[in-house]
PDB file of C-alpha atoms in Angstrom:
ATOM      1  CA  UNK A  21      80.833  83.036 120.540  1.00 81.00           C
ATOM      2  CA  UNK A  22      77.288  82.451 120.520  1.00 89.00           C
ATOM      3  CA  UNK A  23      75.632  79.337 118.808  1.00 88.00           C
ATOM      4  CA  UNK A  24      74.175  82.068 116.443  1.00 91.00           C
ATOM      5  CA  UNK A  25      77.641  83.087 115.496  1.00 93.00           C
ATOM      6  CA  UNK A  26      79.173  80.142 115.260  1.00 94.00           C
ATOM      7  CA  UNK A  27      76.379  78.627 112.277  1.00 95.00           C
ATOM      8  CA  UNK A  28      76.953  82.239 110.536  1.00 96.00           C
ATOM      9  CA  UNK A  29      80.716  81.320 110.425  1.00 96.00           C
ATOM     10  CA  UNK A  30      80.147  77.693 109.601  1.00 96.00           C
ATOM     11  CA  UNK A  31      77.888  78.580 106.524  1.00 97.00           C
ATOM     12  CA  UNK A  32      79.971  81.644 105.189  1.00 97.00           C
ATOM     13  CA  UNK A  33      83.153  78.954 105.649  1.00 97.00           C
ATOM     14  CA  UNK A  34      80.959  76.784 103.302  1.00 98.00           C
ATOM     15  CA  UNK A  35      79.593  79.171 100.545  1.00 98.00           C
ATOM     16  CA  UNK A  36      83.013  80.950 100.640  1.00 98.00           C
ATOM     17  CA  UNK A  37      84.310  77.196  99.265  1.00 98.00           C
ATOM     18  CA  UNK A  38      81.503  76.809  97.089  1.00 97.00           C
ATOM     19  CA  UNK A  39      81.951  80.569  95.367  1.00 97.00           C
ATOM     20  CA  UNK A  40      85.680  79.160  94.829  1.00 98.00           C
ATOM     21  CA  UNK A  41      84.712  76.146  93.565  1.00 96.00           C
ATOM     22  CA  UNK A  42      82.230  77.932  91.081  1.00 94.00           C
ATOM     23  CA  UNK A  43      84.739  80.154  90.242  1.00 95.00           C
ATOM     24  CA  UNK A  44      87.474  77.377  89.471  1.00 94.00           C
ATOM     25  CA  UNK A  45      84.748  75.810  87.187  1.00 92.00           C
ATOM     26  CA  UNK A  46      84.072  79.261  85.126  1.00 91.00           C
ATOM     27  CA  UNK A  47      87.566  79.457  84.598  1.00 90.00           C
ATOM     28  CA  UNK A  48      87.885  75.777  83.232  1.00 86.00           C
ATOM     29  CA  UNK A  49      84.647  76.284  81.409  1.00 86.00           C
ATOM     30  CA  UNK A  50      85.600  79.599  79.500  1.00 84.00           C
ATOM     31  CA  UNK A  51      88.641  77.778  78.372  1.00 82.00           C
ATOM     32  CA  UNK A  52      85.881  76.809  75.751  1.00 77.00           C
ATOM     33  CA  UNK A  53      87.321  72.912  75.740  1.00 76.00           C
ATOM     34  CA  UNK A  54      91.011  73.075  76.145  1.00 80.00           C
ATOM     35  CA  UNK A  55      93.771  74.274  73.780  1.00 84.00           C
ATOM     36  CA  UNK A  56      93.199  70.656  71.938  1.00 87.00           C
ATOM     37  CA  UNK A  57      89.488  71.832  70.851  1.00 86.00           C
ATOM     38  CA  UNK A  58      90.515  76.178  70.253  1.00 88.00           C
ATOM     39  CA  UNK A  59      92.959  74.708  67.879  1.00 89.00           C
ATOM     40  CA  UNK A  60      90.637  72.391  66.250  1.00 91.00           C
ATOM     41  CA  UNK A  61      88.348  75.215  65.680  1.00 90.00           C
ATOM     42  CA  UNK A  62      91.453  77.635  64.302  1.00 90.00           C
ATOM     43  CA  UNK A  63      92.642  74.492  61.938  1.00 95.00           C
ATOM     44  CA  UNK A  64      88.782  74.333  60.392  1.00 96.00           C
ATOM     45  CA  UNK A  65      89.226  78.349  59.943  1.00 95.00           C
ATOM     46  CA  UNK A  66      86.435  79.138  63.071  1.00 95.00           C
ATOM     47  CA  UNK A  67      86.716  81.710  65.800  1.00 92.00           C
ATOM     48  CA  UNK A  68      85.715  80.164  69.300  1.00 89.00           C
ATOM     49  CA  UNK A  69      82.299  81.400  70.447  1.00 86.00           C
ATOM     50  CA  UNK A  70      83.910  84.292  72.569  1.00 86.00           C
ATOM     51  CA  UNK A  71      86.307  85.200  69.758  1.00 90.00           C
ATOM     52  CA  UNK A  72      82.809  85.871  67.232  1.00 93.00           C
ATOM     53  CA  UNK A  73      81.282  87.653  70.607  1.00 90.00           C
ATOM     54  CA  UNK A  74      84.574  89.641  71.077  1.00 90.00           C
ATOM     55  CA  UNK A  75      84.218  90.650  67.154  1.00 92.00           C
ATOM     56  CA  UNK A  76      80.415  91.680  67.787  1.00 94.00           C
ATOM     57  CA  UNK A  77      81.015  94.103  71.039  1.00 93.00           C
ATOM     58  CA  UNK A  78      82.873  97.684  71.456  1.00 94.00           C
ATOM     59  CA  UNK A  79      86.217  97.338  72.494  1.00 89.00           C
ATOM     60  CA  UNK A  80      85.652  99.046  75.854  1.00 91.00           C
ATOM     61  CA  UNK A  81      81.758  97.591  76.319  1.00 92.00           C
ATOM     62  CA  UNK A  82      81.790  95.401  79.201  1.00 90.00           C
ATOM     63  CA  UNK A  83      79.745  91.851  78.920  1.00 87.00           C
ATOM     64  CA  UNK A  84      77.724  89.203  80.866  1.00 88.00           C
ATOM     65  CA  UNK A  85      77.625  86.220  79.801  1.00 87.00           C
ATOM     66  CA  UNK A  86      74.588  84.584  80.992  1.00 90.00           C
ATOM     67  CA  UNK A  87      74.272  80.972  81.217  1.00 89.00           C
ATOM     68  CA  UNK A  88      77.947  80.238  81.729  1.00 88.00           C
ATOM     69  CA  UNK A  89      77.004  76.695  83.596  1.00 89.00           C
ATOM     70  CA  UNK A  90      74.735  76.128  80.895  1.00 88.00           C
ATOM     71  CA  UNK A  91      75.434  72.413  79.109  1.00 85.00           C
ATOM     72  CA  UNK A  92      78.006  71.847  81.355  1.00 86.00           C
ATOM     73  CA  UNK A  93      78.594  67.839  81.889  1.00 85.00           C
ATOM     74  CA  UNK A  94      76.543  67.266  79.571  1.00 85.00           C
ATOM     75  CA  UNK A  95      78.530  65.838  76.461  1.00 78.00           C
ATOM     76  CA  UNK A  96      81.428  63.562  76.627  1.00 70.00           C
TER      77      UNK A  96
END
């Protein structure tokens, strides 16, 4: 391999991690809180954010959500 090669595999070794890393993140983040704060929300009679979404779009329209990072680390 060729120096050239070898800093192409080095950096798509590191933003492979970081894509999986973002990806564990949007996972944790679209659980909108945890089951403790969805159930808080259910108990006051609210739909979660995606829930009112969810009511608003077709059934088969697909969505972006934009901003997904947004506010995140932010509050206690």
């Amino acid at each position: 391999m060729n120096p050239k090669e070898l800093e192409f595999n080095k950096n798509d070794d590191a933003n492979r991690m970081l894509w999986s890393r973002y990806q564990k993140l949007a996972k944790q983040i679209h659980l909108g809180g945890g089951e403790k704060s969805q159930s808080k929300q259910r108990a006051k009679g609210k739909l979660t954010a995606r829930e009112r979404v969810n009511y608003l779009k077709d059934k088969d329209a697909d969505f972006l959500e934009i901003g997904t990072y947004a506010g995140y680390d932010m509050y206690p």
